[in-house]
XYZ file of C-alpha atoms in Angstrom:
639
model
C 33.843 29.594 3.087
C 37.560 29.979 3.909
C 39.789 27.185 2.685
C 42.388 27.526 5.465
C 42.493 25.172 8.416
C 40.971 25.981 11.801
C 44.393 26.341 13.388
C 45.358 29.058 10.902
C 42.001 30.752 11.427
C 42.533 30.744 15.176
C 45.988 32.194 14.764
C 44.793 34.926 12.427
C 41.976 35.768 14.803
C 44.282 35.940 17.823
C 47.307 37.862 16.500
C 46.904 41.623 16.359
C 48.757 43.257 13.487
C 50.906 46.241 14.480
C 50.099 47.780 11.129
C 46.339 47.632 11.785
C 45.538 51.181 12.758
C 42.079 50.254 14.068
C 43.446 47.367 16.156
C 40.260 45.499 15.055
C 40.468 41.736 14.419
C 38.637 40.754 11.196
C 36.510 37.574 11.327
C 35.834 35.516 8.180
C 32.179 35.641 7.055
C 31.786 31.863 7.539
C 33.691 29.536 9.805
C 34.840 26.265 8.183
C 34.339 23.510 10.727
C 35.340 20.724 8.341
C 38.981 21.613 8.078
C 40.543 19.420 10.743
C 41.731 15.893 9.816
C 39.641 14.420 12.612
C 36.403 15.827 11.240
C 37.198 14.531 7.746
C 37.858 11.009 8.971
C 34.643 10.905 10.894
C 32.529 12.330 8.098
C 29.686 10.028 6.950
C 30.517 10.987 3.386
C 33.176 8.279 3.561
C 30.578 5.686 4.552
C 28.988 3.710 1.691
C 25.743 3.487 3.643
C 25.189 7.214 3.971
C 24.182 9.440 1.082
C 24.862 13.149 0.661
C 24.286 15.122 3.834
C 23.187 18.710 4.153
C 26.135 19.149 6.544
C 28.528 18.597 3.650
C 26.914 20.698 0.940
C 28.314 24.088 1.906
C 25.224 25.007 3.965
C 25.416 26.350 7.516
C 24.645 23.778 10.113
C 22.814 24.926 13.204
C 25.911 24.692 15.412
C 28.176 26.366 12.835
C 25.808 29.298 12.372
C 25.459 29.898 16.118
C 29.250 29.676 16.489
C 29.778 32.411 13.887
C 27.283 34.653 15.669
C 28.976 34.153 19.028
C 32.422 34.843 17.603
C 31.119 37.995 15.996
C 29.763 39.261 19.306
C 32.882 38.272 21.163
C 35.242 40.144 18.842
C 33.018 42.825 17.422
C 32.370 44.785 20.680
C 35.911 45.970 21.016
C 36.256 49.791 20.986
C 38.639 51.644 18.789
C 41.647 52.980 20.736
C 43.634 56.134 19.981
C 46.785 55.534 18.032
C 49.235 56.688 20.734
C 47.329 55.514 23.810
C 49.611 53.887 26.354
C 48.872 52.353 29.720
C 51.048 50.968 32.422
C 51.219 47.227 32.120
C 49.323 47.367 28.782
C 51.488 44.711 27.238
C 50.832 42.267 30.089
C 47.135 43.061 30.000
C 46.990 42.464 26.256
C 48.800 39.112 26.539
C 46.337 37.951 29.200
C 43.421 39.110 27.054
C 44.858 37.226 24.063
C 45.260 34.008 26.076
C 41.691 34.259 27.353
C 40.448 34.855 23.821
C 42.298 31.808 22.521
C 40.867 29.650 25.299
C 37.318 30.859 24.577
C 37.683 30.329 20.821
C 39.174 26.859 21.341
C 36.380 25.909 23.711
C 33.704 27.147 21.331
C 35.211 25.372 18.344
C 35.480 22.152 20.398
C 31.843 22.502 21.420
C 30.774 23.028 17.827
C 32.739 19.957 16.756
C 31.085 17.873 19.481
C 27.558 18.959 18.531
C 28.156 18.361 14.801
C 29.784 15.013 15.503
C 26.829 13.797 17.604
C 24.342 14.909 14.954
C 26.273 13.176 12.179
C 26.570 9.963 14.175
C 22.832 9.895 14.826
C 22.107 10.504 11.166
C 24.546 7.785 10.135
C 23.016 5.256 12.553
C 19.570 6.059 11.211
C 20.650 5.630 7.590
C 22.566 2.401 8.294
C 19.537 0.926 10.039
C 17.387 2.021 7.124
C 19.724 0.414 4.599
C 19.907 -2.794 6.633
C 16.120 -3.011 6.616
C 15.994 -2.407 2.870
C 18.619 -5.090 2.349
C 16.606 -7.561 4.367
C 13.485 -6.657 2.402
C 15.290 -7.433 -0.846
C 16.523 -10.833 0.304
C 13.516 -12.172 2.152
C 9.764 -11.950 2.278
C 7.680 -11.958 5.401
C 6.704 -15.448 6.504
C 3.308 -14.223 7.589
C 1.199 -11.104 7.493
C -0.871 -10.868 10.616
C -4.251 -9.199 10.555
C -5.562 -7.576 13.700
C -8.844 -5.783 14.262
C -8.642 -2.627 16.367
C -11.602 -1.025 18.031
C -12.832 0.912 15.022
C -13.032 -2.230 12.942
C -10.257 -1.227 10.529
C -7.784 -3.951 9.653
C -4.106 -3.357 10.259
C -1.293 -5.498 8.858
C 2.127 -6.287 10.211
C 5.126 -7.803 8.490
C 7.392 -6.638 5.683
C 4.440 -5.835 3.417
C 2.220 -4.561 6.203
C 2.316 -0.958 5.013
C 1.509 -1.788 1.385
C -1.253 -4.207 2.358
C -2.860 -1.528 4.503
C -2.685 0.899 1.572
C -4.147 -1.758 -0.728
C -7.037 -2.415 1.666
C -7.770 1.312 1.834
C -7.636 1.660 -1.971
C -9.968 -1.326 -2.493
C -12.429 -0.007 0.099
C -12.515 3.420 -1.565
C -12.796 1.975 -5.073
C -15.638 -0.496 -4.510
C -17.968 1.544 -6.733
C -15.334 2.515 -9.284
C -15.094 0.830 -12.658
C -12.211 -1.547 -13.144
C -9.596 -0.820 -15.845
C -10.874 -1.951 -19.252
C -7.991 -4.277 -20.035
C -8.325 -6.396 -16.878
C -10.665 -8.906 -18.476
C -9.475 -8.521 -22.069
C -6.620 -9.451 -24.354
C -5.515 -7.155 -27.186
C -8.476 -8.563 -29.133
C -7.691 -7.559 -32.707
C -4.150 -8.975 -32.977
C -4.972 -11.973 -30.749
C -8.071 -12.974 -32.703
C -6.053 -13.107 -35.927
C -4.878 -16.605 -34.914
C -7.035 -19.735 -35.101
C -6.344 -23.394 -34.218
C -5.160 -25.618 -37.045
C -2.948 -28.313 -35.472
C -5.613 -30.888 -36.349
C -4.678 -30.628 -40.054
C -2.563 -33.518 -41.378
C -0.481 -33.784 -44.512
C 1.195 -37.200 -44.380
C 0.557 -40.920 -44.544
C 0.138 -43.062 -41.380
C 3.269 -44.391 -39.720
C 3.590 -48.181 -39.798
C 5.764 -48.376 -36.679
C 7.819 -51.230 -38.132
C 11.166 -50.391 -36.506
C 10.147 -51.626 -33.051
C 8.381 -50.486 -29.880
C 8.876 -47.510 -27.634
C 7.923 -47.516 -23.969
C 7.896 -44.364 -21.886
C 7.663 -44.018 -18.096
C 7.180 -40.314 -17.435
C 8.220 -38.687 -14.171
C 7.041 -35.542 -12.375
C 3.493 -34.324 -11.820
C 0.574 -34.304 -14.224
C 1.893 -31.364 -16.229
C 5.413 -32.770 -16.687
C 3.808 -36.078 -17.636
C 1.637 -34.372 -20.259
C 4.717 -32.865 -21.905
C 6.463 -36.256 -21.829
C 3.505 -37.949 -23.531
C 3.531 -35.409 -26.386
C 7.289 -35.824 -26.824
C 6.907 -39.612 -26.885
C 4.309 -39.354 -29.667
C 6.676 -37.237 -31.777
C 9.584 -39.582 -31.050
C 7.573 -42.624 -32.190
C 6.844 -40.929 -35.503
C 10.472 -39.809 -35.902
C 11.837 -43.340 -35.350
C 8.982 -45.084 -37.218
C 8.173 -47.007 -34.041
C 5.008 -48.234 -32.350
C 4.219 -46.502 -29.076
C 2.962 -48.359 -26.026
C 0.493 -46.311 -23.974
C 2.763 -44.253 -21.666
C 3.104 -45.110 -17.993
C 3.562 -42.694 -15.105
C 6.295 -43.075 -12.513
C 5.334 -42.942 -8.840
C 6.727 -39.767 -7.287
C 7.692 -39.355 -3.655
C 6.670 -35.700 -4.032
C 3.216 -36.170 -5.567
C 2.529 -39.607 -4.041
C 0.022 -40.556 -6.715
C -0.357 -44.011 -8.280
C -2.566 -42.733 -11.127
C -1.759 -44.064 -14.573
C -2.559 -42.718 -18.035
C -6.031 -44.319 -18.182
C -6.950 -42.813 -14.788
C -6.522 -39.280 -16.137
C -6.915 -39.349 -19.939
C -9.312 -41.126 -22.273
C -7.143 -43.963 -23.554
C -9.385 -44.980 -26.459
C -9.683 -41.439 -27.752
C -5.899 -41.028 -27.526
C -5.234 -44.172 -29.594
C -7.962 -43.495 -32.155
C -7.274 -39.814 -32.675
C -3.556 -40.332 -33.334
C -4.031 -43.430 -35.512
C -3.402 -41.441 -38.734
C -0.078 -40.339 -37.254
C 1.423 -43.284 -35.310
C 0.656 -46.799 -34.190
C -0.277 -47.067 -30.490
C -0.809 -50.276 -28.490
C -1.881 -50.721 -24.890
C 0.858 -53.252 -24.087
C 3.970 -54.793 -25.602
C 3.694 -58.129 -27.425
C 4.168 -61.166 -25.178
C 7.615 -62.020 -26.573
C 8.901 -58.579 -25.560
C 7.110 -58.364 -22.219
C 9.122 -61.294 -20.883
C 12.512 -59.704 -21.666
C 14.756 -58.161 -19.018
C 15.079 -54.833 -20.797
C 17.749 -53.527 -18.458
C 19.876 -56.598 -18.922
C 19.774 -56.392 -22.711
C 20.582 -52.671 -22.721
C 17.193 -51.375 -23.832
C 16.628 -49.010 -20.899
C 17.449 -45.334 -21.514
C 17.204 -42.986 -18.531
C 16.964 -39.215 -18.390
C 20.657 -39.228 -17.410
C 21.483 -40.743 -20.802
C 19.554 -38.093 -22.742
C 20.374 -34.433 -22.527
C 17.602 -31.951 -21.875
C 15.890 -30.827 -25.097
C 17.962 -33.108 -27.338
C 17.662 -32.595 -31.078
C 16.045 -35.168 -33.409
C 19.514 -35.958 -34.796
C 20.530 -37.405 -31.403
C 17.674 -39.904 -31.456
C 18.359 -40.906 -35.049
C 22.050 -41.408 -34.334
C 22.063 -42.932 -30.830
C 18.606 -44.386 -30.147
C 17.512 -45.758 -33.525
C 20.370 -48.348 -33.671
C 19.330 -49.697 -30.239
C 15.714 -49.874 -31.381
C 16.596 -51.737 -34.577
C 18.819 -54.198 -32.689
C 16.739 -54.830 -29.548
C 13.279 -54.202 -31.060
C 12.279 -52.200 -27.966
C 13.535 -49.142 -26.090
C 12.247 -48.137 -22.660
C 12.658 -44.438 -21.726
C 12.615 -44.133 -17.936
C 12.137 -40.691 -16.403
C 11.462 -39.286 -19.853
C 10.510 -35.626 -19.454
C 11.565 -32.529 -21.325
C 13.989 -34.429 -23.540
C 13.048 -33.231 -27.037
C 14.046 -29.822 -28.399
C 11.517 -27.354 -29.778
C 13.921 -26.186 -32.491
C 15.149 -27.290 -34.908
C 12.414 -29.809 -35.655
C 10.549 -30.604 -38.906
C 7.275 -28.741 -39.475
C 4.978 -31.775 -39.392
C 6.583 -33.197 -36.236
C 6.061 -29.884 -34.455
C 2.444 -29.864 -35.604
C 2.030 -33.423 -34.286
C 3.254 -32.233 -30.917
C 0.550 -29.547 -30.845
C -2.070 -32.000 -32.104
C -1.331 -34.349 -29.234
C -1.508 -31.651 -26.564
C -4.558 -29.730 -27.756
C -6.620 -32.494 -29.373
C -5.565 -36.019 -28.381
C -5.451 -35.628 -24.584
C -8.993 -35.517 -23.147
C -9.733 -36.034 -19.457
C -11.710 -39.095 -18.394
C -15.501 -38.652 -17.798
C -15.073 -38.840 -14.007
C -12.818 -35.763 -14.059
C -14.938 -33.970 -16.670
C -18.192 -34.385 -14.756
C -16.759 -33.145 -11.467
C -15.019 -30.271 -13.251
C -18.356 -29.359 -14.848
C -19.865 -29.010 -11.355
C -16.934 -26.823 -10.382
C -17.376 -24.524 -13.397
C -21.130 -24.397 -12.893
C -20.692 -23.094 -9.357
C -17.966 -20.685 -10.357
C -20.310 -19.210 -12.967
C -23.188 -19.084 -10.440
C -25.295 -21.667 -12.290
C -25.395 -19.649 -15.495
C -27.188 -21.082 -18.501
C -24.384 -19.818 -20.733
C -21.334 -22.131 -20.668
C -17.852 -20.669 -20.816
C -15.928 -20.241 -24.050
C -13.627 -23.222 -23.394
C -15.998 -25.485 -21.444
C -16.786 -27.638 -24.482
C -13.104 -28.475 -25.062
C -12.349 -29.087 -21.395
C -15.284 -31.084 -20.038
C -16.882 -32.386 -23.232
C -20.322 -31.884 -24.773
C -22.133 -34.246 -22.368
C -20.957 -32.406 -19.274
C -21.800 -29.036 -20.863
C -25.317 -30.249 -21.679
C -25.757 -31.351 -18.057
C -24.581 -27.923 -16.874
C -27.152 -26.156 -19.041
C -29.930 -28.499 -17.855
C -29.170 -27.668 -14.220
C -28.835 -23.907 -14.769
C -31.253 -21.356 -13.349
C -30.842 -18.950 -16.300
C -28.911 -16.484 -14.151
C -26.379 -14.084 -15.614
C -22.915 -15.582 -15.777
C -20.539 -14.530 -13.011
C -16.942 -13.704 -13.900
C -14.068 -15.162 -11.935
C -10.323 -14.764 -11.802
C -8.204 -17.894 -11.422
C -4.934 -17.482 -9.532
C -2.295 -20.191 -9.612
C -0.166 -19.880 -6.472
C 2.964 -21.866 -7.284
C 4.126 -21.773 -3.683
C 4.353 -25.427 -2.718
C 7.311 -26.684 -0.699
C 9.024 -28.283 -3.711
C 9.044 -24.994 -5.588
C 10.125 -23.019 -2.523
C 12.960 -25.451 -1.729
C 14.232 -25.695 -5.283
C 14.306 -21.916 -5.725
C 17.050 -21.473 -3.046
C 15.314 -18.234 -2.031
C 14.459 -17.035 1.460
C 10.913 -16.240 2.568
C 11.307 -14.707 6.010
C 11.129 -17.879 8.102
C 14.620 -17.531 9.538
C 16.731 -20.451 10.740
C 13.789 -22.832 11.105
C 12.743 -22.266 7.487
C 16.318 -22.763 6.298
C 16.683 -26.088 8.138
C 13.321 -27.340 6.917
C 13.991 -26.517 3.268
C 17.523 -27.932 3.396
C 16.210 -31.211 4.820
C 13.655 -31.322 1.981
C 16.382 -30.699 -0.618
C 18.530 -33.527 0.734
C 15.670 -35.974 0.178
C 14.096 -34.699 -3.046
C 16.872 -32.664 -4.715
C 20.146 -34.404 -3.735
C 21.948 -33.101 -6.841
C 21.153 -29.542 -5.800
C 22.431 -30.232 -2.288
C 25.738 -31.537 -3.666
C 26.029 -28.564 -6.009
C 25.742 -26.196 -3.052
C 28.759 -27.888 -1.473
C 31.015 -27.497 -4.504
C 29.823 -24.310 -6.213
C 29.245 -20.776 -5.010
C 25.602 -20.202 -5.882
C 23.884 -16.781 -6.124
C 22.647 -15.343 -2.841
C 18.898 -15.245 -2.078
C 18.993 -11.454 -2.519
C 20.548 -11.822 -5.974
C 18.034 -14.502 -6.983
C 15.158 -12.276 -5.928
C 16.508 -9.216 -7.746
C 16.845 -11.314 -10.910
C 13.208 -12.434 -10.666
C 14.076 -16.066 -9.923
C 12.005 -16.410 -6.756
C 8.309 -17.377 -6.828
C 5.893 -14.662 -5.801
C 4.565 -15.132 -2.284
C 0.800 -14.998 -1.639
C 1.283 -11.524 -0.136
C 3.047 -10.293 -3.270
C 0.368 -11.878 -5.460
C -2.494 -10.088 -3.705
C -0.634 -6.767 -3.908
C -0.217 -7.313 -7.643
C -3.947 -7.994 -8.103
C -4.937 -4.961 -6.044
C -2.526 -2.705 -7.951
C -3.889 -3.939 -11.282
C -7.333 -2.766 -10.184
C -9.321 -5.937 -9.532
C -12.378 -4.990 -7.499
C -12.751 -6.186 -3.924
C -15.893 -8.077 -5.019
C -13.926 -10.133 -7.569
C -14.386 -13.873 -7.207
C -10.903 -15.369 -6.983
C -10.353 -19.093 -7.535
C -7.056 -20.196 -5.975
C -5.425 -23.210 -7.599
C -2.506 -25.143 -6.215
C -1.603 -27.877 -3.824
C -0.739 -27.283 -0.185
C 0.650 -23.759 0.163
C 3.981 -23.645 1.971
C 3.324 -22.130 5.388
C -0.279 -23.338 5.579
C -3.523 -21.400 5.408
C -2.043 -18.484 7.356
C -0.193 -17.488 4.175
C -3.594 -16.805 2.598
C -4.683 -14.402 5.357
C -3.942 -11.233 3.394
C -5.492 -12.642 0.221
C -8.690 -13.605 2.029
C -8.862 -10.240 3.765
C -8.536 -8.121 0.621
C -10.610 -10.480 -1.573
C -13.259 -12.101 0.633
C -14.841 -13.898 -2.370
C -11.931 -16.324 -2.451
C -12.809 -19.927 -3.306
C -11.045 -23.251 -3.897
C -12.210 -26.599 -5.205
C -12.356 -27.813 -1.610
C -15.098 -25.331 -0.619
C -16.986 -25.364 -3.927
C -17.293 -29.153 -4.046
C -18.684 -31.308 -1.276
C -16.678 -33.998 0.501
C -18.692 -36.655 -1.327
C -17.921 -35.065 -4.710
C -14.209 -34.939 -3.914
C -14.039 -38.413 -2.387
C -13.195 -40.230 -5.696
C -10.076 -38.031 -6.026
C -8.826 -38.348 -2.484
C -5.115 -39.321 -2.384
C -4.805 -38.771 -6.157
C -2.980 -35.463 -6.457
C -2.714 -35.644 -10.263
C -6.462 -36.016 -10.648
C -7.051 -33.122 -8.258
C -4.554 -31.102 -10.291
C -6.635 -31.883 -13.392
C -9.598 -30.114 -11.736
C -7.396 -27.081 -11.104
C -6.189 -27.190 -14.705
C -9.767 -27.050 -16.000
C -10.853 -24.290 -13.588
C -7.832 -22.139 -14.488
C -8.137 -22.706 -18.228
C -11.854 -21.844 -18.298
C -11.495 -18.688 -16.128
C -12.486 -15.260 -17.435
C -8.985 -14.105 -16.466
C -6.001 -16.161 -15.352
C -3.116 -14.885 -13.207
C 0.063 -16.840 -12.601
C 2.712 -16.177 -9.969
C 5.501 -18.121 -11.674
C 5.644 -18.046 -15.467
C 8.083 -20.958 -15.459
C 5.699 -23.494 -13.923
C 4.354 -26.195 -16.221
C 0.730 -25.726 -15.151
C 0.836 -21.997 -15.908
C 2.508 -22.645 -19.268
C 0.004 -25.303 -20.320
C -3.001 -23.309 -19.099
C -1.949 -20.086 -20.818
C -1.182 -21.958 -24.059
C -4.551 -23.716 -24.011
C -6.303 -20.362 -23.486
C -4.434 -18.905 -26.461
C -5.169 -21.891 -28.707
C -8.924 -22.062 -28.101
C -9.624 -18.589 -26.685
C -10.014 -16.611 -29.897
C -8.270 -13.605 -28.368
C -10.785 -13.281 -25.523
C -9.020 -15.110 -22.667
C -6.548 -12.749 -20.958
C -3.613 -14.084 -18.974
C -1.606 -12.076 -16.417
C 2.090 -12.932 -16.509
C 4.129 -11.026 -13.919
C 7.580 -9.760 -14.768
C 9.153 -10.925 -11.512
C 12.397 -9.008 -12.013
C 10.550 -5.703 -12.361
C 8.199 -6.555 -9.512
C 11.137 -7.408 -7.233
C 12.545 -3.931 -7.836
C 9.155 -2.411 -6.975
C 8.549 -4.512 -3.859
C 11.934 -3.638 -2.359
C 10.674 -0.058 -1.976
C 7.662 -1.174 0.043
C 8.525 1.031 3.043
C 8.555 4.291 1.092
C 6.635 3.956 -2.181
C 3.232 5.625 -2.409
C 0.228 3.573 -3.522
C -0.440 5.569 -6.705
C 3.154 5.132 -7.821
C 3.035 1.454 -6.867
C -0.122 0.990 -8.981
C 1.414 2.699 -11.994
C 4.642 0.718 -11.859
C 2.923 -2.669 -11.364
C 0.475 -2.018 -14.199
C 3.308 -1.058 -16.502
C 5.317 -4.166 -15.569
C 2.350 -6.473 -16.248
C 1.063 -4.648 -19.326
C 4.376 -5.234 -21.082
C 3.802 -9.008 -20.884
C 0.317 -8.895 -22.477
C 1.369 -8.071 -26.012
C 0.533 -10.628 -28.700
C 3.569 -12.297 -30.212
C 4.506 -15.306 -32.264
C 6.428 -18.115 -30.605
C 10.056 -17.078 -30.025
C 12.632 -19.480 -31.388
C 13.319 -22.546 -29.210
C 10.446 -21.682 -26.841
C 7.657 -24.076 -25.863
C 4.796 -24.613 -28.334
C 2.619 -25.556 -25.343
C 3.043 -22.066 -23.886
C 3.374 -20.154 -27.181
C 1.148 -21.919 -29.715
C 0.994 -18.839 -31.978
C 3.216 -20.346 -34.654
C 2.559 -21.717 -38.136
C 2.847 -25.316 -36.896
C 0.033 -24.960 -34.327
C -2.124 -22.032 -35.388
C -2.938 -20.254 -38.638
C -3.342 -16.528 -39.237
C -6.648 -15.296 -40.615
C -5.412 -11.901 -41.840
């Protein structure tokens, strides 16, 4: 293509050289319609929203090609004239002909510019709209996925994930008789089975607890409280103190008045840990009457940094204990580091979590009914049932069984309650109403986060999602399960409190996996009545159902329930209790392509993202022993 401007081209085409014996005007093979400054300024190549265009790659556009053809016809039909031919008024005639030619060429070039300009504008508008939609997909998730039934009975989905959900439904319908992938219900058995529990082994003398008494009031839900109890046990041994049975703080979020003895077997807790520390149910009378706050014996979670090292407690807390004879930790949660910590103290932490904390008979018996119905009244109890519900409940399950073959089930923990959604600072497609509702919730329950938003520039919802910091929505969870290859007939137990957005958020999950169950529809109203208004005790039922499941899938690897459940399955599972941990950063990158990605590619990418999290590894440094018990303090290698 010629590199000269259109004005020069026009001039060269119009001026007839006196030295040209043929008097024929030569036309360039291709006409460059990009030469004018106006066309360059308006080119979408300068727009960040528009990628490379075929109009700018040196190819002939439709208008440009037609223009070249017309110019060729216009100028190519001229006849050769004799060299000395002269006519009267020839000069005037030629000037008129030249003016007409210039007008025609100018008009044609203007027309070509107009056509190209309109086409480029339309393409740019289309691409901008496409990019805007992709941007919105990355920063928010559909609030609902509606299911409608057209005449032929096929289900169609609307919403951001409507296309993928429709593809998933089609894939599940076609694959009903296909075998599921082998690794769905398995861990990497050989390396996983090389670890066995050994936190019950002791190698020290009992602690006399002579330095004073420690009281702990744990905050949060049942899982945060469990972690606090284990930390308190280790702290009592570290400070050579006697531990009073921990108390649980009433939470405006959980609204549960349950105390330690309402959830865990108090006598077993005291007796089992007797070789490690001294535990009493209450403080001595002379200490009970003291105003602990007035004498400076109250230590709050504000006074103790998160995951403080043992040296902090020896330096700053032990002197208070020796002077006042009692220290009361209020709001004591995740306040003890995992590293560095002496070997035997770390083992004591594991011993408390996996051996000393047993649920009360009321919870065990109801959980046994739940497991029995999940396994379709099988005579064969699950691998972990004995540890979770106790030998008496297991014996009752076997007595009631009808000798049927055990039914597998997948437990799914949907960590999509309003507290998680609000604290994440992510957006979930609910628009202004959702934003106002979550902000009002933050002001009440997370005031520190609300103040931080006023003073600091926090990451945008789109950035949080791309970094994998947003909880998976129910729609994303069901797409993950379908991509992994779980059969449509799979029995799915959904654990969790009230899902943000109500039951409508479960519409897609119920549609793709009709065998979806919860504790509310597996247990009768009478069986659930003793737990009504006790969210922690209801959460204990979910904990047992998830831990005993043939496969467990989490939607947020950072939640305490998911961490405790997966760790318990590792500790007692013998390498036969698989857990699905999504890599939310990788999944976010996959989900953002939901409008264009094909189902086969989606399956491959999701399976790869999840498979990378299933490898067997020892506990990384400074990570939780509750979630990663494969370490020398908690478990022993058999190879």
